[in-house]
Coordinates of C-alpha atoms and ligand atoms in Angstrom, one line a residue:
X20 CA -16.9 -21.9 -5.4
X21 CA -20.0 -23.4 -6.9
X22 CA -21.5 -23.0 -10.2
X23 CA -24.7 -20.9 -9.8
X24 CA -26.0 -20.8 -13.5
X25 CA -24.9 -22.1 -17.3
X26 CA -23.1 -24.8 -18.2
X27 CA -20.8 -27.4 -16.6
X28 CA -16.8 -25.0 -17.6
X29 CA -13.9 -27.1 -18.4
X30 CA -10.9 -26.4 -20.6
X31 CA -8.6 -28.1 -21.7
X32 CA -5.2 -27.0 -20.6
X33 CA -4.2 -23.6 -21.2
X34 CA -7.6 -22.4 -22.1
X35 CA -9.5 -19.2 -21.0
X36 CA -11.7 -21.8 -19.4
X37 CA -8.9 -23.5 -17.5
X38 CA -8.0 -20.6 -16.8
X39 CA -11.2 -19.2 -15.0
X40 CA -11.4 -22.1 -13.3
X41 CA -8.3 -22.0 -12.2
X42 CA -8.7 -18.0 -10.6
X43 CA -11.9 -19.3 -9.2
X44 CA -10.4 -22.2 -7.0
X45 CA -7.4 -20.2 -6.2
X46 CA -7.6 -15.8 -6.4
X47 CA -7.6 -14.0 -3.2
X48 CA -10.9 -12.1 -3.8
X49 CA -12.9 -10.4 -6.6
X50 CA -11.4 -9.7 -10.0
X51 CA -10.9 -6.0 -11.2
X52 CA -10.4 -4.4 -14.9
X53 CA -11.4 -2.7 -18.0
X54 CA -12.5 -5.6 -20.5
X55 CA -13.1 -5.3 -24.4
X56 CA -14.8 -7.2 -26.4
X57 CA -11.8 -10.2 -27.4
X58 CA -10.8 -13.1 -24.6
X59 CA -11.3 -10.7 -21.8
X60 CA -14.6 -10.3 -21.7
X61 CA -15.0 -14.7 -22.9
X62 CA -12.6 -14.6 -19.4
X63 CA -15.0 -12.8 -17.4
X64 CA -18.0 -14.6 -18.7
X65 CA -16.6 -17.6 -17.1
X66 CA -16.0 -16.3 -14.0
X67 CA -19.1 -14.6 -13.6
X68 CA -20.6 -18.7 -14.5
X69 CA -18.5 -19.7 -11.8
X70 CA -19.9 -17.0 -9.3
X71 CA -16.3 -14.7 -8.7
X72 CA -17.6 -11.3 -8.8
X73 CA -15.8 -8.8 -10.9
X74 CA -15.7 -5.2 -10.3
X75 CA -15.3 -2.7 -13.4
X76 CA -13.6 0.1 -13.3
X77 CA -12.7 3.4 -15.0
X78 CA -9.1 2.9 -15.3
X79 CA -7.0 -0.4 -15.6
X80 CA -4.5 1.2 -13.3
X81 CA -7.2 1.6 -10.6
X82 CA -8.0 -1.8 -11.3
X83 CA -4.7 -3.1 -10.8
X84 CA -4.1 -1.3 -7.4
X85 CA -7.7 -2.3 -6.2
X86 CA -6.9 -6.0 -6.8
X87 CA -3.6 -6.2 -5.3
X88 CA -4.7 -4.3 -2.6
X89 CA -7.5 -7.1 -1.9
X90 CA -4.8 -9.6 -3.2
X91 CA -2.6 -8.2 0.4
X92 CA -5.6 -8.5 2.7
X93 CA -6.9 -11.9 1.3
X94 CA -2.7 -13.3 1.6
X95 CA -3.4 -14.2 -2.3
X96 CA -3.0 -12.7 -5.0
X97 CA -5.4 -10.4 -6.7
X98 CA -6.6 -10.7 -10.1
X99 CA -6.8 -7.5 -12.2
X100 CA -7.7 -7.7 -16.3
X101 CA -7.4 -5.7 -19.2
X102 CA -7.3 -5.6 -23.1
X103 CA -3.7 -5.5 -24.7
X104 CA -1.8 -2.9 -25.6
X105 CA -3.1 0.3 -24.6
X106 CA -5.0 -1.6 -21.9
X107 CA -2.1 -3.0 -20.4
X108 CA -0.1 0.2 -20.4
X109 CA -2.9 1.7 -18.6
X110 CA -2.4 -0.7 -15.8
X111 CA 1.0 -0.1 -15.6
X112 CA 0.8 2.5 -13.0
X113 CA -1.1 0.6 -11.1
X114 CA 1.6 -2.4 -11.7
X115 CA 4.3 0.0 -10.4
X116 CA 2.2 1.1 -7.5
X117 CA 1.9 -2.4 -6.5
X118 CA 5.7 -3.3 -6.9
X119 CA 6.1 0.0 -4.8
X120 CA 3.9 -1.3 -2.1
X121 CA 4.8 -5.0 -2.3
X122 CA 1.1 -5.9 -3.5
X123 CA 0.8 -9.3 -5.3
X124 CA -1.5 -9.2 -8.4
X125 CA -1.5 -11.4 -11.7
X126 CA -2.3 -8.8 -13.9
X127 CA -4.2 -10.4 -17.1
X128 CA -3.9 -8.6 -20.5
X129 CA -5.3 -9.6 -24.0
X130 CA -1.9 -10.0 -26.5
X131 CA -1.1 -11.0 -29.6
X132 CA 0.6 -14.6 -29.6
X133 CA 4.3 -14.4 -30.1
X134 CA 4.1 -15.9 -33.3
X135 CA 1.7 -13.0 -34.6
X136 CA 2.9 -11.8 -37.9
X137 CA 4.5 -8.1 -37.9
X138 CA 1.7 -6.9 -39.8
X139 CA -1.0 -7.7 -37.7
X140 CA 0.0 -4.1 -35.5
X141 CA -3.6 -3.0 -34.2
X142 CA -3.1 -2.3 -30.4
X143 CA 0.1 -3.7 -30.9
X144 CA 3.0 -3.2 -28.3
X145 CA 5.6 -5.3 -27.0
X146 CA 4.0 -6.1 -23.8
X147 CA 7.6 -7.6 -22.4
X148 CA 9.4 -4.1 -22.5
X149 CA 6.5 -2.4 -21.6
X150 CA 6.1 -3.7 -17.8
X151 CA 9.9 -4.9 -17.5
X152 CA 10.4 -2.6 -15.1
X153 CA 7.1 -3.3 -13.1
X154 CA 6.6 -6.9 -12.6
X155 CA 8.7 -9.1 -11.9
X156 CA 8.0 -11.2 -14.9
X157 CA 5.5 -12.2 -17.4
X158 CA 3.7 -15.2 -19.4
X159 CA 0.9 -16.4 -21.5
X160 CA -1.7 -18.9 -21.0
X161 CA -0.1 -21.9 -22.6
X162 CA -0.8 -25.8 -23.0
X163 CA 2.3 -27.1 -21.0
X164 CA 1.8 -24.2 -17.7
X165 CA 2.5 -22.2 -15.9
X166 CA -0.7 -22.6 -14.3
X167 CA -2.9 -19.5 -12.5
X168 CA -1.7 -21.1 -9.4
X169 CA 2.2 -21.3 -9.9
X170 CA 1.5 -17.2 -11.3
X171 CA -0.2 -16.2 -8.0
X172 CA 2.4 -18.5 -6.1
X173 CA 5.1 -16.1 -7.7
X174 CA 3.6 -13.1 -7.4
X175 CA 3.0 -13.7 -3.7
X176 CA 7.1 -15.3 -3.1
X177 CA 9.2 -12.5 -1.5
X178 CA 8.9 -10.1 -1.8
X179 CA 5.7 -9.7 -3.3
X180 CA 4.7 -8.0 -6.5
X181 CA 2.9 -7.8 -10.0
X182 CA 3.3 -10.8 -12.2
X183 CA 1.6 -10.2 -15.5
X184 CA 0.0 -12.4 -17.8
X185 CA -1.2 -12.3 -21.9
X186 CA -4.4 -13.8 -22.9
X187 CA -3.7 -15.1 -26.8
X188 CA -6.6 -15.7 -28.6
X189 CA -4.4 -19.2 -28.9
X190 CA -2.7 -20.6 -26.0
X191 CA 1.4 -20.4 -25.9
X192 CA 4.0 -23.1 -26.4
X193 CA 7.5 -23.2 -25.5
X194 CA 7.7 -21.0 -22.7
X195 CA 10.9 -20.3 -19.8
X196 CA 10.4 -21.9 -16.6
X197 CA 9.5 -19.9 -13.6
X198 CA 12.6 -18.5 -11.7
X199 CA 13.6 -20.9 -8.9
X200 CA 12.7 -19.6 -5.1
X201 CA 15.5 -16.4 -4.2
X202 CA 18.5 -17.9 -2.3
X203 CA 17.8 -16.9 2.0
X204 CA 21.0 -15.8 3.4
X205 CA 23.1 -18.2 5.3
X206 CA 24.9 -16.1 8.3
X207 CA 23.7 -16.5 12.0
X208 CA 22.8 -13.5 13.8
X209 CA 21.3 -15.1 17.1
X210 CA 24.8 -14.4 19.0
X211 CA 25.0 -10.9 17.9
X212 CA 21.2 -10.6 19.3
X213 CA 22.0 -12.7 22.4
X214 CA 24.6 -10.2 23.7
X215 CA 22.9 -6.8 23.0
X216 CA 21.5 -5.1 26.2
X217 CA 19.8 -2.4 24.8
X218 CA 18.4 -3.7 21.1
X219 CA 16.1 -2.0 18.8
X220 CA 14.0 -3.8 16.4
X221 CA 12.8 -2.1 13.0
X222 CA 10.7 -4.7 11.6
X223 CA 9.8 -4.5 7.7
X224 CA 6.7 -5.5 6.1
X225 CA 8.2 -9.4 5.8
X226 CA 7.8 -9.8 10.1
X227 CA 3.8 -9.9 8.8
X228 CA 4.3 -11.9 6.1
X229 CA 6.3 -14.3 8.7
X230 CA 4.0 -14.2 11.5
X231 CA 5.9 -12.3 14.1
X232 CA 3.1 -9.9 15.0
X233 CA 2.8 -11.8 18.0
X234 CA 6.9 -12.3 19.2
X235 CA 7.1 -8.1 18.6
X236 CA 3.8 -7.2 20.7
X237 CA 5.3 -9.8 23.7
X238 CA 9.0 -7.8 23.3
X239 CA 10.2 -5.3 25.9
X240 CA 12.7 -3.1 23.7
X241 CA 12.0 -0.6 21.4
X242 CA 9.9 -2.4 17.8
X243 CA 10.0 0.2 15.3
X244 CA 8.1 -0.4 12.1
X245 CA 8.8 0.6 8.6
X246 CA 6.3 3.1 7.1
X247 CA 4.8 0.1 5.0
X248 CA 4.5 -2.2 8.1
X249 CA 3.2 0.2 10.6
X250 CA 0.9 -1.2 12.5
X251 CA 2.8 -5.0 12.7
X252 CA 3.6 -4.6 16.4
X253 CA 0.6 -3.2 17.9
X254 CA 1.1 0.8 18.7
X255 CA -0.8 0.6 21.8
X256 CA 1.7 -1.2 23.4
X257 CA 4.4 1.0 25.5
X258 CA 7.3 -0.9 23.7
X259 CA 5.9 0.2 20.0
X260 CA 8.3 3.1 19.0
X261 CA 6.4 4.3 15.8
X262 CA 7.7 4.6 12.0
X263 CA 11.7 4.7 11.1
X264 CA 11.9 6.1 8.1
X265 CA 16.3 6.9 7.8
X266 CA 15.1 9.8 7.2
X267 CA 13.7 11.3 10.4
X268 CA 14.4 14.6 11.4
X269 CA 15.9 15.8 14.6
X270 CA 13.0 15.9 16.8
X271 CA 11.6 12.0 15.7
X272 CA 11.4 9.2 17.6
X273 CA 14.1 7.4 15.3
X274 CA 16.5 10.2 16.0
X275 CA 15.8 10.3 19.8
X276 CA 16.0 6.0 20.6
X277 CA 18.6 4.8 18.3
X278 CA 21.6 6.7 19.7
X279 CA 20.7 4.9 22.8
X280 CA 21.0 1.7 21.5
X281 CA 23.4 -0.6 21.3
X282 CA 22.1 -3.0 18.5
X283 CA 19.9 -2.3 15.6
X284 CA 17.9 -6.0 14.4
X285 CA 16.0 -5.7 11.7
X286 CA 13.5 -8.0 9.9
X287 CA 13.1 -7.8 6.3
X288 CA 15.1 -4.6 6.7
X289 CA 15.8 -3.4 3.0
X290 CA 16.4 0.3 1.2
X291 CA 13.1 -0.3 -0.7
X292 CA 11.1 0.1 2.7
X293 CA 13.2 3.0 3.8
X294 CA 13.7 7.0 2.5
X295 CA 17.4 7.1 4.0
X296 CA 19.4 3.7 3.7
X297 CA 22.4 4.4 6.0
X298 CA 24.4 3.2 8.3
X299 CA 22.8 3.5 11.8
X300 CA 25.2 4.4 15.0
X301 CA 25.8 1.1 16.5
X302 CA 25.9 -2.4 14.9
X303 CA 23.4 -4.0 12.9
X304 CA 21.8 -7.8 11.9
X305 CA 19.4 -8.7 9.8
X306 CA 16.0 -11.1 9.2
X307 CA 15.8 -11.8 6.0
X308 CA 14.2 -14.5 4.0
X309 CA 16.3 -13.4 0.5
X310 CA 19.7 -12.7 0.3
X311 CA 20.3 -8.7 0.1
X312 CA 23.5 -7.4 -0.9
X313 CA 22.8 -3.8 -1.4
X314 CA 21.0 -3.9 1.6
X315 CA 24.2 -5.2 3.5
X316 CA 25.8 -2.9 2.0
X317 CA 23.7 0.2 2.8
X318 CA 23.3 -0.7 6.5
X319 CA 26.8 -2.0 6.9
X320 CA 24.7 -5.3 8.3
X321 CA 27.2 -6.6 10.7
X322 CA 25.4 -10.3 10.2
X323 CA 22.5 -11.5 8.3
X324 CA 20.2 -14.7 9.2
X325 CA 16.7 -16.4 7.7
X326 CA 15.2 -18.3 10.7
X327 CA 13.0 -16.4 13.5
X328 CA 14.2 -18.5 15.8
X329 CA 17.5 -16.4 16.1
X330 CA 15.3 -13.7 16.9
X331 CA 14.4 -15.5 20.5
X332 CA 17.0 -13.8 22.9
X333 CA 15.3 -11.4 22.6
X334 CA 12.8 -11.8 24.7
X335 CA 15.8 -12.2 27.4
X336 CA 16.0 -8.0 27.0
X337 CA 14.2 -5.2 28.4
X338 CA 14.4 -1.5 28.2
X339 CA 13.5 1.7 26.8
X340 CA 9.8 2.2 27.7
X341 CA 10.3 6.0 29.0
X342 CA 12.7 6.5 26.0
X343 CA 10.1 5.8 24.1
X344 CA 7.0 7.2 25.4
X345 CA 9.0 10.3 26.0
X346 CA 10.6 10.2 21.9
X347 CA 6.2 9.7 20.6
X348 CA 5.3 12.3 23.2
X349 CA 7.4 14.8 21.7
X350 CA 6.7 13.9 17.9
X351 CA 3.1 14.0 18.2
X352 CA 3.1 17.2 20.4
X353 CA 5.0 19.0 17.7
X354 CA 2.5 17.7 14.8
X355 CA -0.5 19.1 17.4
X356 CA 0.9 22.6 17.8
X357 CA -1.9 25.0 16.1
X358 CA -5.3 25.2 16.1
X359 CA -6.9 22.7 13.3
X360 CA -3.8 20.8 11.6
X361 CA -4.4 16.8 10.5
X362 CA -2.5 15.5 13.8
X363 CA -6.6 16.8 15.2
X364 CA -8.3 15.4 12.5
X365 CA -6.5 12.2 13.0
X366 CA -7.7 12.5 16.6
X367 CA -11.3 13.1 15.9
X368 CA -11.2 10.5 13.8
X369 CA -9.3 8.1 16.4
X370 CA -11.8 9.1 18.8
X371 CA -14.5 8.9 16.7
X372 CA -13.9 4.8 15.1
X373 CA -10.9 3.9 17.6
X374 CA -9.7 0.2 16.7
X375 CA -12.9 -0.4 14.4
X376 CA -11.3 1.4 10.8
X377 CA -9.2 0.7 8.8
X378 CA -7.3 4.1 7.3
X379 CA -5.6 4.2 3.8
X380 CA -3.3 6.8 3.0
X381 CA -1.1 7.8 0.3
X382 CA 1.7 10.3 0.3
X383 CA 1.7 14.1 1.5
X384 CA 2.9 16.0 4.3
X385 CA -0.5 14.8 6.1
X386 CA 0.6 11.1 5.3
X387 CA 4.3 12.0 7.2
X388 CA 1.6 12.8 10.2
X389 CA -0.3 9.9 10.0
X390 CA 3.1 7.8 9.9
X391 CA 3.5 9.6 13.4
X392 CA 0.5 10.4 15.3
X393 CA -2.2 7.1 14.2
X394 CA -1.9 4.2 16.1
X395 CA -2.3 1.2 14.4
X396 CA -3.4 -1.9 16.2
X397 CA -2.4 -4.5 13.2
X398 CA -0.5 -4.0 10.0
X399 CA -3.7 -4.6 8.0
X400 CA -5.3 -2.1 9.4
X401 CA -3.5 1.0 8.1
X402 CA -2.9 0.7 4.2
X403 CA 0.2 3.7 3.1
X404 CA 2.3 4.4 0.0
X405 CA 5.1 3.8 2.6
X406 CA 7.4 2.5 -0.2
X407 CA 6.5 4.5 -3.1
X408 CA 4.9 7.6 -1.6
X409 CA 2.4 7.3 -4.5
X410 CA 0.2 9.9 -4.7
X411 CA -3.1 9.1 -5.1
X412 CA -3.4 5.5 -4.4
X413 CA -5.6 6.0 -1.7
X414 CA -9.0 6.1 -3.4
X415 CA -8.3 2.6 -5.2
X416 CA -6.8 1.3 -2.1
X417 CA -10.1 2.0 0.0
X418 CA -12.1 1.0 -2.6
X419 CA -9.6 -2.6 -2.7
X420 CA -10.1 -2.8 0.8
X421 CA -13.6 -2.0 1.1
X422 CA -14.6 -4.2 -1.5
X423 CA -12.7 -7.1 -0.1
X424 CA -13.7 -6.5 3.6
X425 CA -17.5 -4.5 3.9
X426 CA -17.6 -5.0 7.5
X427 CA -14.9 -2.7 8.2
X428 CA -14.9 0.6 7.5
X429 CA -12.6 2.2 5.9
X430 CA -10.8 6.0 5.6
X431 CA -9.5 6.9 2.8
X432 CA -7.5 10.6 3.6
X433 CA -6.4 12.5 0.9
X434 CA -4.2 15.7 -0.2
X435 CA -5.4 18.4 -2.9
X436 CA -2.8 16.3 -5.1
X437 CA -4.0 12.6 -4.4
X438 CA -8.0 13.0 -4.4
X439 CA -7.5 13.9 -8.4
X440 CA -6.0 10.8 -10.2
X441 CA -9.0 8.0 -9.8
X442 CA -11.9 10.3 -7.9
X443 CA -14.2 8.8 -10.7
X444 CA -13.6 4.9 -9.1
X445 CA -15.6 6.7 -6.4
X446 CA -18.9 5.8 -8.0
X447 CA -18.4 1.8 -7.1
X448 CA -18.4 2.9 -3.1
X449 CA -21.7 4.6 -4.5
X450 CA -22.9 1.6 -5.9
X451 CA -22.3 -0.6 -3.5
X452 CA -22.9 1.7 -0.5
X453 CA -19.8 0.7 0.7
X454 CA -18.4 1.9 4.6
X455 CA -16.3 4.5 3.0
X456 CA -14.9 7.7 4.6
X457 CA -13.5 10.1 2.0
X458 CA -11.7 12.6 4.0
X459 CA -9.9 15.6 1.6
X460 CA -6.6 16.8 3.6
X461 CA -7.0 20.3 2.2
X462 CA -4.3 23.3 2.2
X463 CA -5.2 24.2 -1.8
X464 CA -1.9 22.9 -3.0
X465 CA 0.9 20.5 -2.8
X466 CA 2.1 21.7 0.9
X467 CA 5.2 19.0 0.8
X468 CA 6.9 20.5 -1.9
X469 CA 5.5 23.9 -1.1
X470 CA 7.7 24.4 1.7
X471 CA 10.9 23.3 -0.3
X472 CA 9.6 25.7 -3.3
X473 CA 9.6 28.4 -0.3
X474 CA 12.8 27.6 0.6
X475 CA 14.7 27.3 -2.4
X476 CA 13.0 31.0 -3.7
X477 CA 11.1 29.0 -6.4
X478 CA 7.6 29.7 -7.7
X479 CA 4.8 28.3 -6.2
X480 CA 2.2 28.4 -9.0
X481 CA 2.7 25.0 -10.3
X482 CA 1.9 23.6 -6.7
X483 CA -1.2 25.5 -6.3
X484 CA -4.8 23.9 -7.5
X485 CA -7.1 25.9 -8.9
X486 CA -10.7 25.7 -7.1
X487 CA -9.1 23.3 -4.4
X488 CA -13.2 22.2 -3.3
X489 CA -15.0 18.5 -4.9
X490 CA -17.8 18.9 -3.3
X491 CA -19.8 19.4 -5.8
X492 CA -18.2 16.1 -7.6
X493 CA -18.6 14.1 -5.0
X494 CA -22.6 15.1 -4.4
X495 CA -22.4 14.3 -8.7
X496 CA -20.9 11.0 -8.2
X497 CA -23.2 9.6 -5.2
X498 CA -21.8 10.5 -2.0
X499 CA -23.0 12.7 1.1
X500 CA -20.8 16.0 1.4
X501 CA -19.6 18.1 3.9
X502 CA -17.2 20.7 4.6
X503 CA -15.0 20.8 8.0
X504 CA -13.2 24.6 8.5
X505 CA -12.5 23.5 12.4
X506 CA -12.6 20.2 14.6
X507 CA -16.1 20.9 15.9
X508 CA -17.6 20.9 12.7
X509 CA -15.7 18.1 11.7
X510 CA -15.7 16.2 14.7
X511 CA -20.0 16.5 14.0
X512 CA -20.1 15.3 10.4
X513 CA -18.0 12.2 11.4
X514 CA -20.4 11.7 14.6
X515 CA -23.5 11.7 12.6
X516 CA -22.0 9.3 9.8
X517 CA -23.1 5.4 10.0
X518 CA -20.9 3.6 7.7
X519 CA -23.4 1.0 6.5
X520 CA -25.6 3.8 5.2
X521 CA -22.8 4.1 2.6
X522 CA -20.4 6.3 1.7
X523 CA -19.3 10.2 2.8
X524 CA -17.0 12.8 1.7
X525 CA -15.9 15.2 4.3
X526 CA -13.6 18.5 2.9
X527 CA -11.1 19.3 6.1
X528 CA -9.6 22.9 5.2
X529 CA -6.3 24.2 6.6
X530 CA -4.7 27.2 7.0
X531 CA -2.0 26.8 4.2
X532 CA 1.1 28.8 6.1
X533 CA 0.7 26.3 9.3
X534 CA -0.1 23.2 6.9
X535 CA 3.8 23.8 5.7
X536 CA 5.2 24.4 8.7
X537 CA 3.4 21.3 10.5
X538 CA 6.2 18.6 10.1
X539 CA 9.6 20.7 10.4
X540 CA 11.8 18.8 12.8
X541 CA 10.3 15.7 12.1
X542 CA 10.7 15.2 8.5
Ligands
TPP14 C1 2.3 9.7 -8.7 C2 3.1 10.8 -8.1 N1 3.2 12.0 -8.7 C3 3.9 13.0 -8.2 C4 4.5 12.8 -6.9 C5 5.3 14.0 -6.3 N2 4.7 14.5 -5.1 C6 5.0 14.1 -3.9 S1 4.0 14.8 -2.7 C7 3.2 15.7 -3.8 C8 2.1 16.6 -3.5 C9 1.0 15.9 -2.7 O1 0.1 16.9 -2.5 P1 -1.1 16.7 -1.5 O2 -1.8 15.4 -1.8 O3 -2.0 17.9 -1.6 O4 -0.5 16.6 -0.1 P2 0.4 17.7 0.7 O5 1.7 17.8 0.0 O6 -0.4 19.0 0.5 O7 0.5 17.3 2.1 C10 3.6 15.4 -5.1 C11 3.1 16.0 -6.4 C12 4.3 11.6 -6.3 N3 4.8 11.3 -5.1 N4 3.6 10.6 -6.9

């Protein structure tokens, strides 16, 4: 990156201006946050001098999920920057969103240096405790490293995840080296995969971070993804079987194709990427590039290996392609019974922008139909909650992914529940008339847990929202409007939408009683 205006920056080691030149040469895209007034905003100066653009936003947890999201698309981590304290425990859901989702994002916070006195308390908190659970570790700029680089390296190691780290107004001493690289297993599983005849795959979000989009989209067996990797084998292709989830009701495709086989191999199989970790009928190995024992455990993995190379036999096997056209076939005809349910909005919007978007989703009985009835061509292409079910992720995911990639546009599809918790981050897609589709999934409530409500004789009222329609908001914050009550009308508001005029908001409503009957049998 070159130096558009201002002075020459250097810092001496563990500076805020060694620091900014070190994000500069090495983050995966533009820099997110909230700043205030301390070493924040001297941070952002500098990268602004050094020409990374920076994207403010209303909440720090928005920020947080926006830059790991751009962190995942880029393959380097994201950069996302707060004050301390309360700034830093406002990104914290975004941290845990991003440890959900395996995003990788130095989160930077202002902090008091260790060695503060007790008394100086303003904004004080013990940032440490505070993301313990949601990163896998933290530091402060310091003199003798880590430098931004070995952070982003760490954040980005497997599996990938929030690293955070403070901004003293005085750089550290004396910190803990970073952890070394997590052990791989040692067992072989090439034999086990070399003697299988009918083997299914169930590949985790670690086959894309390997490379072996290409070896599943030239298999001949049944590739499964998990939720979070859908789209790594390419769901045109008549081998791709859709989402396992170990959870699947009777009439998925997970439930129809693995009692036929006689081998389960995963990659980067582990209960984080699953709802039901369980034992599957027939044997089953493991890729893995960090040794798992609960995930052994859970699966009753009969052998566990680190190099795709043991994955080549293989390519020796074929079967399974009626099994599985048959298994999607009956899925997605289930999700389509009615008259206007998402499986047809999904459709229109297939028909409508085919390969060319890319569609973020968050969690929601509407999410459980994407997962069935979108295909997805690559696994960057289709952006889920599929590990933490998240609501409401989806608005700073889009706006992550939009930002980092304006050339494709994106979806962003939303439940009454998710469109809520950022809708105000909706004014950047304004700004920057960015190829955004904001499409509300609407049934007026919380239809996933509606149904269990129903059938468990509770009340209802707490999963009802009041005056379900944003319209009104949206037009307020900058973005064309429309309402969809069947697929005609919405199948005309997506036709007549260019994405580089900028951004739209299209309100899809649903008849609530066949909204919570839509995914029996398959969830
Ligand atoms: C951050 C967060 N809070 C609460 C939940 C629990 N939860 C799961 S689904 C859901 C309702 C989602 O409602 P909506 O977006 O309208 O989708 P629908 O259920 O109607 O398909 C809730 C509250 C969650 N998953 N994540």
């Amino acid at each position: 990156m070159t130096v558009p205006k201002g002075a020459p920056i250097s810092g001496s080691a563990g500076s805020v201006e060694a620091l900014a030149e070190q994000i500069a040469a090495r983050a995966g895209g533009p820099v997110f946050g909230v700043p205030g007034g301390g070493p924040s905003l001297v941070l952002l100066d500098r990268l602004e001098r050094l020409g990374v653009p920076f994207h403010l936003a209303h909440f720090e947890g928005a920020a947080t999920l926006m830059a790991g999201t751009a962190g995942r698309l880029a393959g380097r981590a994201g950069v996302s920057v707060s004050i301390k304290g309360p700034g830093l425990a406002n990104q914290v859901p975004g941290l845990a969103a991003c440890a959900f989702e395996g995003l990788p994002v130095v989160a930077v916070a202002e902090a008091y240096p260790a060695s503060a006195p007790a008394g100086r308390a303003h904004k004080r908190m013990d940032h440490a405790r505070l993301t313990a659970a949601v990163a896998k570790g933290r530091r402060a700029v310091s003199e003798q490293g880590p430098d931004f680089a070995a952070l982003a390296a760490w954040a980005e190691a497997e599996r990938p995840g929030p690293v955070v780290l403070d901004l003293p107004p005085k750089p550290e001493k004396d910190q803990p080296p970073l952890p070394p690289a997590p052990q791989a297993p040692t067992g072989r599983i090439a034999d086990r995969v070399a003697g299988a005849r009918r083997p299914v795959v169930i590949a985790g979000t670690l086959a894309g971070r390997l490379g072996l989009a290409p070896l599943l989209s030239r298999l001949r067996v049944p590739v499964f993804s998990t939720a979070a990797a859908k789209g790594v084998v390419d769901e045109t292709l008549p081998h791709a079987a859709g989402v396992f989830t170990g959870a699947g009701g009777p009439e998925s495709p997970e439930r129809a194709l693995l009692p036929l086989a006689d081998l389960v191999v995963g990659i980067g199989l582990c209960p984080g990427e699953v709802l039901g970790a369980v034992p599957f009928p027939c044997p089953a190995v493991n890729l893995d590039s960090v040794a798992d024992p609960e995930g052994e455990a859970a699966f009753h993995l009969a052998a566990t290996g680190a190099d795709p190379a043991e994955l080549a036999p293989l390519e020796g096997a074929a079967w399974g392609a009626g099994e599985v056209r048959a298994a999607l076939e009956a899925a997605r005809a289930r999700l389509a019974e009615g008259d206007f349910l998402p499986a047809h909005a999904f459709a229109a919007l297939e028909r409508r922008f085919g390969a060319g978007l890319r569609l973020v989703v968050d969690t929601g009985d509407f999410c459980t139909v994407a997962e069935h009835v979108w295909t997805a061509r690559a696994a960057d292409r289709y952006l889920g909650s599929g590990q933490g079910r998240y609501m409401g992720t989806a608005i700073p995911m889009a706006l992550g992914a939009a930002l980092h990639d304006p050339a494709t546009p994106v979806a962003a599809v939303l439940g009454d529940g998710g469109i809520g918790p950022f809708v105000a981050e909706l004014k950047l897609a304004a700004q920057h008339r960015l190829p955004l589709l904001v499409l509300l999934m609407s049934d007026g409530g919380f239809g996933s847990i509606r149904h269990r409500a129903r059938a468990d004789g509770l009340t209802e009222r707490p999963l009802t929202v009041h005056a379900p329609s944003w319209l009104e908001v949206m037009a307020g914050l900058g973005l064309k409007s429309g309402r969809a009550d069947d697929l005609g009308s919405l199948a005309r508001g997506l036709a007549g939408w260019q994405p580089a005029d900028g951004p739209l908001y299209i309100e899809a409503t649903f008849q609530p009683d066949a909204y919570r009957a839509m995914v029996r049998g398959i969830r």
